[in-house]
Structures are given as C-alpha cells and as structure tokens.
Short mmCIF file of C-alpha atoms and ligand atoms in Angstrom, two decimals:
data_model
loop_
_atom_site.label_atom_id
_atom_site.label_comp_id
_atom_site.label_asym_id
_atom_site.label_seq_id
_atom_site.Cartn_x
_atom_site.Cartn_y
_atom_site.Cartn_z
CA UNK A 1 -5.17 -14.48 -3.05
CA UNK A 2 -3.28 -13.33 -6.13
CA UNK A 3 -1.19 -10.17 -6.20
CA UNK A 4 -1.98 -7.66 -8.88
CA UNK A 5 0.37 -6.52 -11.63
CA UNK A 6 1.31 -3.28 -9.86
CA UNK A 7 2.31 -5.25 -6.77
CA UNK A 8 4.59 -7.45 -8.84
CA UNK A 9 6.33 -4.38 -10.22
CA UNK A 10 6.72 -2.93 -6.72
CA UNK A 11 8.10 -6.25 -5.56
CA UNK A 12 10.67 -6.47 -8.36
CA UNK A 13 11.62 -2.81 -8.04
CA UNK A 14 10.34 -1.56 -11.40
CA UNK A 15 7.53 0.55 -9.90
CA UNK A 16 7.78 3.25 -7.23
CA UNK A 17 5.47 3.60 -4.24
CA UNK A 18 4.19 6.90 -5.66
CA UNK A 19 2.48 4.89 -8.38
CA UNK A 20 0.78 2.73 -5.77
CA UNK A 21 -0.37 5.83 -3.85
CA UNK A 22 -1.91 7.17 -7.06
CA UNK A 23 -3.63 3.83 -7.62
CA UNK A 24 -5.24 3.73 -4.15
CA UNK A 25 -5.93 7.45 -3.67
CA UNK A 26 -9.68 7.09 -4.21
CA UNK A 27 -9.69 4.57 -1.34
CA UNK A 28 -8.90 0.94 -2.16
CA UNK A 29 -9.98 -2.29 -0.50
CA UNK A 30 -7.65 -5.28 -0.55
CA UNK A 31 -9.52 -8.51 0.29
CA UNK A 32 -7.13 -10.25 2.70
CA UNK A 33 -9.06 -13.37 3.65
CA UNK A 34 -12.66 -14.30 4.26
CA UNK A 35 -14.14 -11.48 6.40
CA UNK A 36 -10.90 -9.47 6.46
CA UNK A 37 -9.99 -6.44 4.35
CA UNK A 38 -7.26 -3.83 4.33
CA UNK A 39 -8.11 -0.27 3.25
CA UNK A 40 -5.61 2.17 1.79
CA UNK A 41 -5.74 5.76 0.58
CA UNK A 42 -2.06 6.77 0.34
CA UNK A 43 1.33 5.36 1.32
CA UNK A 44 1.68 8.12 3.91
CA UNK A 45 -1.33 7.00 5.94
CA UNK A 46 -1.23 3.89 8.09
CA UNK A 47 -3.05 0.83 6.72
CA UNK A 48 -6.47 0.10 8.19
CA UNK A 49 -7.39 -3.57 8.61
CA UNK A 50 -11.00 -4.53 9.31
CA UNK A 51 -12.18 -7.92 10.59
CA UNK A 52 -15.83 -8.89 10.41
CA UNK A 53 -16.92 -10.84 13.51
CA UNK A 54 -20.23 -11.98 14.98
CA UNK A 55 -19.95 -9.16 17.53
CA UNK A 56 -19.28 -6.41 15.00
CA UNK A 57 -16.26 -5.02 13.21
CA UNK A 58 -12.75 -4.91 14.62
CA UNK A 59 -10.52 -2.16 13.27
CA UNK A 60 -6.74 -2.33 13.41
CA UNK A 61 -5.85 1.38 13.21
CA UNK A 62 -8.06 4.20 12.02
CA UNK A 63 -6.24 6.37 9.39
CA UNK A 64 -5.64 10.10 9.86
CA UNK A 65 -7.84 13.21 9.74
CA UNK A 66 -7.67 13.76 5.97
CA UNK A 67 -8.15 10.06 5.06
CA UNK A 68 -10.38 8.67 7.82
CA UNK A 69 -13.75 9.63 6.30
CA UNK A 70 -12.81 8.16 2.94
CA UNK A 71 -11.50 5.02 4.65
CA UNK A 72 -14.66 4.52 6.71
CA UNK A 73 -16.83 5.14 3.63
CA UNK A 74 -14.94 2.35 1.85
CA UNK A 75 -15.43 0.01 4.78
CA UNK A 76 -19.17 0.79 4.70
CA UNK A 77 -19.39 -0.41 1.09
CA UNK A 78 -18.25 -3.78 2.44
CA UNK A 79 -20.03 -4.08 5.81
CA UNK A 80 -22.41 -1.83 7.72
CA UNK A 81 -22.10 -3.44 11.18
CA UNK A 82 -21.22 -1.42 14.28
CA UNK A 83 -17.54 -1.06 15.14
CA UNK A 84 -17.00 -3.20 18.23
CA UNK A 85 -13.29 -2.72 18.94
CA UNK A 86 -10.44 -0.56 17.67
CA UNK A 87 -6.82 -1.64 18.15
CA UNK A 88 -4.15 1.05 17.86
CA UNK A 89 -0.89 -0.49 16.63
CA UNK A 90 0.87 2.55 18.18
CA UNK A 91 0.16 6.15 19.08
CA UNK A 92 1.21 7.94 15.88
CA UNK A 93 -1.50 10.15 14.47
CA UNK A 94 -1.68 8.46 11.09
CA UNK A 95 -2.91 5.36 12.94
CA UNK A 96 -5.03 6.82 15.76
CA UNK A 97 -6.60 10.09 14.72
CA UNK A 98 -9.33 8.58 12.54
CA UNK A 99 -11.02 7.50 15.78
CA UNK A 100 -12.92 10.82 15.75
CA UNK A 101 -14.70 9.81 12.54
CA UNK A 102 -15.53 6.34 13.86
CA UNK A 103 -16.85 7.83 17.12
CA UNK A 104 -18.88 10.47 15.27
CA UNK A 105 -20.52 7.76 13.19
CA UNK A 106 -21.44 5.78 16.34
CA UNK A 107 -22.84 8.93 17.96
CA UNK A 108 -24.93 9.68 14.87
CA UNK A 109 -26.30 6.14 14.90
CA UNK A 110 -27.04 6.36 18.62
CA UNK A 111 -24.93 3.29 19.41
CA UNK A 112 -21.98 2.92 21.81
CA UNK A 113 -18.56 4.07 20.65
CA UNK A 114 -16.10 1.19 20.13
CA UNK A 115 -13.74 0.22 22.87
CA UNK A 116 -10.08 0.97 22.14
CA UNK A 117 -7.29 -1.45 23.00
CA UNK A 118 -3.58 -0.64 22.80
CA UNK A 119 -0.26 -1.10 24.53
CA UNK A 120 0.05 0.70 27.87
CA UNK A 121 2.60 3.21 26.54
CA UNK A 122 0.13 4.68 24.04
CA UNK A 123 -1.39 6.66 26.91
CA UNK A 124 2.05 7.96 27.93
CA UNK A 125 2.78 8.92 24.33
CA UNK A 126 -0.45 10.91 24.17
CA UNK A 127 0.50 12.70 27.39
CA UNK A 128 3.91 13.51 25.91
CA UNK A 129 2.37 14.91 22.72
CA UNK A 130 0.41 17.34 24.85
CA UNK A 131 3.46 18.34 26.93
CA UNK A 132 5.63 18.90 23.82
CA UNK A 133 2.91 20.16 21.52
CA UNK A 134 4.76 23.25 20.27
CA UNK A 135 7.93 21.31 19.54
CA UNK A 136 6.11 18.48 17.79
CA UNK A 137 4.23 20.92 15.61
CA UNK A 138 7.48 22.63 14.58
CA UNK A 139 9.31 19.37 13.85
CA UNK A 140 6.46 17.83 11.90
CA UNK A 141 6.12 21.06 9.94
CA UNK A 142 9.85 20.92 9.14
CA UNK A 143 9.85 17.25 8.19
CA UNK A 144 7.00 17.65 5.72
CA UNK A 145 7.60 21.32 4.83
CA UNK A 146 4.26 22.51 6.15
CA UNK A 147 4.92 25.89 7.81
CA UNK A 148 2.47 26.67 10.61
CA UNK A 149 1.51 23.01 10.97
CA UNK A 150 -0.33 22.18 14.20
CA UNK A 151 0.12 18.62 15.45
CA UNK A 152 -3.31 17.07 16.11
CA UNK A 153 -3.73 16.04 19.73
CA UNK A 154 -6.70 14.95 21.79
CA UNK A 155 -7.34 11.54 20.20
CA UNK A 156 -9.49 9.31 22.37
CA UNK A 157 -7.27 7.21 24.61
CA UNK A 158 -7.31 3.43 24.98
CA UNK A 159 -10.00 1.99 27.23
CA UNK A 160 -7.97 -1.17 27.82
CA UNK A 161 -4.21 -1.58 27.78
CA UNK A 162 -1.81 -4.53 27.99
CA UNK A 163 1.91 -5.03 28.57
CA UNK A 164 3.46 -7.94 26.64
CA UNK A 165 0.76 -10.05 24.99
CA UNK A 166 -3.02 -10.09 24.96
CA UNK A 167 -5.26 -12.75 23.43
CA UNK A 168 -8.78 -11.59 22.56
CA UNK A 169 -11.78 -13.50 21.30
CA UNK A 170 -14.27 -11.16 19.67
CA UNK A 171 -17.39 -12.57 18.01
CA UNK A 172 -15.70 -15.96 17.60
CA UNK A 173 -12.49 -14.54 16.12
CA UNK A 174 -9.21 -15.07 17.97
CA UNK A 175 -7.02 -11.97 17.80
CA UNK A 176 -3.59 -12.04 19.44
CA UNK A 177 -1.72 -8.84 20.29
CA UNK A 178 2.05 -8.79 20.78
CA UNK A 179 4.04 -5.83 22.04
CA UNK A 180 7.44 -4.89 20.64
CA UNK A 181 9.54 -1.75 20.49
CA UNK A 182 10.80 -0.32 17.21
CA UNK A 183 9.79 3.00 15.73
CA UNK A 184 7.98 3.56 19.01
CA UNK A 185 7.92 2.11 22.53
CA UNK A 186 4.16 1.50 22.40
CA UNK A 187 3.87 -0.79 19.37
CA UNK A 188 1.59 -3.76 18.81
CA UNK A 189 1.52 -6.33 16.04
CA UNK A 190 -1.66 -8.30 15.56
CA UNK A 191 -1.81 -11.99 14.72
CA UNK A 192 -4.89 -13.90 13.59
CA UNK A 193 -3.78 -17.49 14.24
CA UNK A 194 -6.63 -19.27 12.47
CA UNK A 195 -6.07 -17.26 9.29
CA UNK A 196 -2.28 -16.92 9.55
CA UNK A 197 -2.73 -13.20 8.90
CA UNK A 198 -0.31 -10.73 10.47
CA UNK A 199 -0.90 -6.98 10.74
CA UNK A 200 2.59 -5.76 11.53
CA UNK A 201 1.88 -2.10 12.26
CA UNK A 202 4.90 0.06 11.44
CA UNK A 203 7.41 -2.75 11.99
CA UNK A 204 7.05 -3.25 8.21
CA UNK A 205 6.67 -0.10 6.13
CA UNK A 206 8.04 -0.82 2.62
CA UNK A 207 11.13 1.34 3.27
CA UNK A 208 14.21 1.03 5.50
CA UNK A 209 13.10 0.95 9.17
CA UNK A 210 12.39 4.39 10.51
CA UNK A 211 14.48 4.04 13.66
CA UNK A 212 16.79 7.04 13.36
CA UNK A 213 14.56 10.05 12.75
CA UNK A 214 16.80 13.03 13.68
CA UNK A 215 14.30 15.03 15.72
CA UNK A 216 12.17 12.41 17.40
CA UNK A 217 12.30 10.64 20.75
CA UNK A 218 14.61 7.59 21.12
CA UNK A 219 13.80 4.72 18.78
CA UNK A 220 14.75 1.04 19.12
CA UNK A 221 16.58 -0.58 16.22
CA UNK A 222 17.67 -3.70 18.13
CA UNK A 223 14.22 -4.32 19.61
CA UNK A 224 12.73 -3.76 16.16
CA UNK A 225 14.77 -6.70 14.88
CA UNK A 226 13.59 -8.83 17.81
CA UNK A 227 9.96 -8.06 16.94
CA UNK A 228 10.53 -8.97 13.28
CA UNK A 229 12.08 -12.29 14.35
CA UNK A 230 9.05 -12.98 16.54
CA UNK A 231 6.78 -12.33 13.57
CA UNK A 232 8.90 -14.55 11.33
CA UNK A 233 8.40 -17.45 13.77
CA UNK A 234 4.62 -17.09 13.41
CA UNK A 235 4.98 -18.00 9.71
CA UNK A 236 2.29 -15.65 8.38
CA UNK A 237 0.69 -16.38 5.03
CA UNK A 238 -0.43 -12.79 4.67
CA UNK A 239 1.51 -9.77 5.93
CA UNK A 240 -0.35 -6.45 6.18
CA UNK A 241 2.33 -3.77 6.57
CA UNK A 242 1.78 -0.54 8.50
CA UNK A 243 2.24 1.34 5.23
CA UNK A 244 2.08 0.10 1.65
CA UNK A 245 0.44 -2.87 -0.05
CA UNK A 246 -0.43 -6.22 1.49
CA UNK A 247 2.12 -9.02 0.96
CA UNK A 248 0.67 -12.44 0.17
CA UNK A 249 2.53 -15.73 0.44
CA UNK A 250 4.48 -17.32 3.28
CA UNK A 251 7.77 -17.12 1.39
CA UNK A 252 7.50 -13.43 0.60
CA UNK A 253 6.28 -12.51 4.07
CA UNK A 254 9.18 -14.41 5.65
CA UNK A 255 11.66 -12.75 3.31
CA UNK A 256 10.49 -9.25 4.19
CA UNK A 257 10.58 -9.97 7.92
CA UNK A 258 13.97 -11.68 7.76
CA UNK A 259 15.68 -9.06 5.59
CA UNK A 260 14.46 -6.24 7.82
CA UNK A 261 15.68 -8.05 10.92
CA UNK A 262 19.08 -8.83 9.38
CA UNK A 263 19.66 -5.21 8.31
CA UNK A 264 18.83 -3.93 11.80
CA UNK A 265 20.91 -6.65 13.46
CA UNK A 266 23.87 -5.70 11.28
CA UNK A 267 23.74 -2.00 12.23
CA UNK A 268 23.26 -2.83 15.91
CA UNK A 269 26.01 -5.43 16.04
CA UNK A 270 28.58 -3.27 14.23
CA UNK A 271 27.80 -0.14 16.23
CA UNK A 272 28.09 -2.01 19.53
CA UNK A 273 31.27 -3.79 18.41
CA UNK A 274 32.98 -0.43 17.85
CA UNK A 275 31.50 1.13 20.99
CA UNK A 276 32.87 -1.77 23.01
CA UNK A 277 36.33 -1.04 21.65
CA UNK A 278 36.09 2.58 22.74
CA UNK A 279 35.38 4.14 19.34
CA UNK A 280 33.94 7.65 19.23
CA UNK A 281 30.65 8.48 17.58
CA UNK A 282 32.65 10.15 14.78
CA UNK A 283 34.55 6.92 14.05
CA UNK A 284 31.39 4.84 14.25
CA UNK A 285 29.34 7.07 11.93
CA UNK A 286 32.02 6.89 9.26
CA UNK A 287 32.52 3.12 9.59
CA UNK A 288 29.15 1.40 10.10
CA UNK A 289 27.10 1.09 6.92
CA UNK A 290 24.04 -0.92 5.95
CA UNK A 291 25.10 -3.55 3.36
CA UNK A 292 23.86 -2.78 -0.15
CA UNK A 293 22.23 -6.21 -0.45
CA UNK A 294 19.57 -4.91 1.96
CA UNK A 295 19.36 -1.34 0.67
CA UNK A 296 18.65 -2.68 -2.82
CA UNK A 297 15.50 -4.51 -1.70
CA UNK A 298 12.40 -2.64 -2.89
CA UNK A 299 10.96 -2.91 0.62
CA UNK A 300 14.12 -1.62 2.37
CA UNK A 301 15.01 1.43 0.27
CA UNK A 302 16.38 4.28 2.42
CA UNK A 303 13.72 6.65 1.11
CA UNK A 304 12.29 7.79 4.42
CA UNK A 305 14.96 7.33 7.10
CA UNK A 306 18.72 6.95 6.61
CA UNK A 307 20.75 4.03 8.05
CA UNK A 308 23.33 6.56 9.26
CA UNK A 309 20.65 8.13 11.44
CA UNK A 310 19.86 4.68 12.85
CA UNK A 311 23.52 4.28 13.85
CA UNK A 312 23.23 7.49 15.84
CA UNK A 313 20.11 6.17 17.55
CA UNK A 314 21.81 2.88 18.45
CA UNK A 315 24.80 4.80 19.87
CA UNK A 316 22.74 7.31 21.82
CA UNK A 317 20.51 4.68 23.34
CA UNK A 318 23.44 3.19 25.25
CA UNK A 319 25.98 6.01 25.27
CA UNK A 320 24.03 9.18 26.03
CA UNK A 321 24.41 12.48 24.22
CA UNK A 322 28.17 13.02 24.51
CA UNK A 323 29.98 12.15 21.25
CA UNK A 324 33.51 11.78 22.69
CA UNK A 325 34.86 15.13 21.44
CA UNK A 326 35.91 17.14 24.53
CA UNK A 327 35.15 20.43 22.77
CA UNK A 328 31.54 19.29 22.61
CA UNK A 329 31.32 18.61 26.35
CA UNK A 330 31.13 22.33 27.18
CA UNK A 331 31.05 23.96 23.75
CA UNK A 332 31.57 27.61 22.93
CA UNK A 333 28.68 29.50 21.42
CA UNK A 334 28.50 28.48 17.79
CA UNK A 335 28.55 32.11 16.61
CA UNK A 336 31.78 32.75 18.59
CA UNK A 337 33.49 29.68 17.13
CA UNK A 338 32.35 30.69 13.63
CA UNK A 339 33.74 34.23 14.06
CA UNK A 340 37.05 32.89 15.29
CA UNK A 341 37.39 30.53 12.31
CA UNK A 342 36.39 33.33 9.92
CA UNK A 343 39.11 35.56 11.42
CA UNK A 344 41.69 32.79 10.98
CA UNK A 345 40.60 32.15 7.40
CA UNK A 346 40.81 35.84 6.50
CA UNK A 347 37.09 36.52 6.51
CA UNK A 348 33.75 34.72 6.46
CA UNK A 349 33.72 34.99 2.68
CA UNK A 350 36.85 32.82 2.53
CA UNK A 351 35.04 30.09 4.41
CA UNK A 352 32.06 30.40 2.08
CA UNK A 353 34.22 30.34 -1.06
CA UNK A 354 36.02 27.22 0.12
CA UNK A 355 32.63 25.67 0.91
CA UNK A 356 31.50 26.36 -2.65
CA UNK A 357 34.61 24.67 -4.08
CA UNK A 358 34.26 21.63 -1.82
CA UNK A 359 30.61 21.22 -2.69
CA UNK A 360 31.40 21.42 -6.42
CA UNK A 361 33.94 18.66 -5.82
CA UNK A 362 31.24 16.55 -4.19
CA UNK A 363 32.58 16.96 -0.64
CA UNK A 364 29.24 18.13 0.65
CA UNK A 365 29.81 17.08 4.26
CA UNK A 366 32.91 19.28 4.61
CA UNK A 367 31.28 22.01 2.54
CA UNK A 368 28.27 22.13 4.86
CA UNK A 369 30.50 22.66 7.92
CA UNK A 370 32.31 25.58 6.30
CA UNK A 371 29.16 27.12 4.84
CA UNK A 372 27.42 26.96 8.22
CA UNK A 373 30.41 28.62 9.93
CA UNK A 374 30.44 31.32 7.24
CA UNK A 375 26.72 31.90 7.63
CA UNK A 376 26.96 32.07 11.42
CA UNK A 377 29.93 34.47 11.26
CA UNK A 378 28.16 36.76 8.77
CA UNK A 379 24.43 36.14 9.05
CA UNK A 380 23.44 39.28 7.15
CA UNK A 381 25.83 38.80 4.22
CA UNK A 382 23.67 38.12 1.15
CA UNK A 383 26.43 36.52 -0.91
CA UNK A 384 27.45 34.19 1.88
CA UNK A 385 23.85 33.18 2.54
CA UNK A 386 23.41 32.51 -1.19
CA UNK A 387 26.48 30.24 -1.18
CA UNK A 388 25.14 28.55 1.91
CA UNK A 389 21.82 27.90 0.16
CA UNK A 390 23.64 26.49 -2.89
CA UNK A 391 25.78 24.19 -0.73
CA UNK A 392 22.68 22.94 1.07
CA UNK A 393 21.07 22.27 -2.32
CA UNK A 394 24.00 19.97 -3.12
CA UNK A 395 23.46 18.28 0.23
CA UNK A 396 19.76 17.81 -0.56
CA UNK A 397 20.58 16.41 -4.00
CA UNK A 398 22.89 13.82 -2.43
CA UNK A 399 20.30 12.44 -0.02
CA UNK A 400 18.05 9.46 -0.69
CA UNK A 401 15.92 9.86 2.44
CA UNK A 402 12.98 12.18 2.97
CA UNK A 403 14.39 12.96 6.41
CA UNK A 404 17.84 13.92 5.12
CA UNK A 405 16.43 16.10 2.37
CA UNK A 406 13.85 17.69 4.65
CA UNK A 407 16.24 18.79 7.37
CA UNK A 408 18.79 20.24 4.94
CA UNK A 409 15.92 22.09 3.27
CA UNK A 410 14.84 23.71 6.56
CA UNK A 411 18.18 25.55 6.74
CA UNK A 412 18.30 26.27 3.02
CA UNK A 413 14.99 28.12 3.39
CA UNK A 414 16.53 29.99 6.34
CA UNK A 415 19.58 30.94 4.24
CA UNK A 416 17.29 32.24 1.48
CA UNK A 417 15.33 34.32 3.99
CA UNK A 418 18.52 35.78 5.45
CA UNK A 419 20.21 36.41 2.11
ZN1 LIG B 501 2.73 4.97 10.41
#
C-alpha cells in the first residue's frame, strides 16, 4: 500500500497535522489491507479500524459523539454487515463514546448490539469518571478552553474483559489483544498476526507521548516504553496509530516504535538515576531533558504534552507528592505568603513590576512566580492583574505543548476577569 503525498510531507516534517485534519474532515477511509480499513475525521478523534470477517464487522474503537455518525456512515459505504464485536483500546471518550451510534443502528435494524471487549480496567475507569464527574468536566473544559463543558459519561461497558493477553478468532480472523500501561492503565493494542497489522491505540499518537498531563490521574511512561518494545518485536508491516495517519512499511513502523520507546526510556532512566542519588524534584526538573534528536521527529513533537510534565509523572509515581522542600510539607496559605513577600518587597506592585521586567528579559518562569504572588497579594488591583495577564501571555508564547499553553491560559483568563 503506497503512502500519499501528504503523508510523505508529514513524515519528513514539511506538513503539519492540521493539514491532515483538514484533508480527512469529511471522513476518510484508508485501505489498510484486504478487508481492513481505518477511518479518520480529525486528528483529535481516535482512529477507528474496521475488520471485515465472516461473522460480521469488528471495530477497534468507535470515535466520539461529534464524529461517530460520520465515521459509521463512511464504514457503511464500504460494508453493510452487522457489527459483531467492538474492542475499546482504552476508556477515553474519543475511543469509546461512539458506541451509542453503533448501538442505535443495531436497535434500528432490530439486530443484537455488538459485544464489547476491553481490558478489565476500562470498567474501573468508567466508574471513576462517574465519581469525579464534576472535576473531569472542569479539567477537560480548561484543557480545551470550553467553559461549561460536561464530560460525557454513561458509555456502554465491556461485556468481556481480559487481563494480559487475549486471542480471539472471529469469523476466521485471528485478532490478538495485548495489555500495556501508558497514557492509561487500561490500554490494549491489537495485533492481526496473519496480516502483520498493528492497531496501537494511543501508544502511538504522532506527538510526544502524553504521559505527563498536569491534571490527570497517574500515567506510566516506563510501562509505555515496555509496550512499544513489545510492539516492535511483532515486526508490524502496517501501524495504525491511535491518532493520525496510518504508517505503512516495516522499517517506518519499527522506527516510530523504537524512537518513542527510546525517548521514554531516557526520561525514565535519568529521572530515576537522580532520584536514587537523593535529588529533589526541583533538581530533577531542571536537569532531565528529552534529547532533541527525538523531539525533532515529526511523530514525537512536544505539541500536546511536554517532556517536563512526564518527568514529574515519573517522579510522582515512585516518590509520592512531596517535592523535598520542607516549606511545602505543611505550607502556609498562599495568600499569606504572597502578602508577606509583598510587604518585604515594598508592595505588591513592586513584585508585579519586577515580574514584568523578568518576563521581558525572557525569564518567564521567575516572572510567573512573582506575578502570581503579586496577584494573590492584591487580587483586586487592576494594574497588577493586567501585568499578571501579560506575563502569562509570555509564558503561553514560550510553550510548544497544548497542555502548557492551555493551563497558563486558564489563569490568564482569570487575571483578565479580576483586572
Ligand atoms: Zn485518544
């Protein structure tokens, strides 16, 4: 199967993923192999892979509420058979929530709904999303700047679950499921041994691994690398990523899997090396970096998550929440500390003015500390809040990742409201 011209430009770094999203936004089918397609509508929705078998269709993931109907309509231009089985690669909504559309179609046809298979922890994740529904809605609204966002819950749960591996034969097609931990603790990658086709789920997402998201549950950088190494050993000829275009060719698939694993192994190894010497989180965060040879790869750009956030995740997984600064063990109220520093500086405006100078000099990390203290010491001061918003704009401008930009922007909007 030949790659198209746009893929080649994505692969060599001369096209951006936004161009690919525009190209697939009407719903695009990629023929993967005989009787296998992948369907895409946007980078931001999980890939949907469909396998035609003698027993009916097998779906790997389902898309999300605003793309599922379009996705299913595309599939129906290719094959009209009943959906026999749906595999969730993990419990995130951009992979699971299209099940409603698939079920509704089955109901309308008067045929049984498909069975759903997933890793055991998908059920636990769905329970957690219900228990933390308010928080998840707030965080997701912050991350994507959608005020008032309500996180969709209530997706149909798996009918069958497995723990480490599961080999299925459906309508003559062998479909092997492997569990690994990475972005989530409930992840599955799917291997079709006869075709040498791998559907990686979100272990491969055409950006730097999303294992450090600041406001999400613990993620697993080291285990993510282990899963990528397992996939590499399978020697796939086609790699269907969780997000972004399909990668054809054993050499390219191996390269993507290997580079991702190496980058994660580097961050894990260096973080643990310093932890084992007694380094504090502060020292580690300012020492461990992802090598540029990985960050330059078009499929490992830090556009979504930030390697620095991954380092935090690696640290916290083994070291708990305490960062090694005794003042943070039982901290004062932030507003009290800010007032005390403002008094020492000769007023909150002094802190803000120094923050403005530092940010102009490019020292945005220091500037953000001072601007936040100034804002906390004088929350109703319009000038200070305006400086705070300007400093945060510099912080936003300096970020490559959606996550970094998004969470600075949350507090910039706050500063603008207060000012
Ligand atoms: Zn996803």
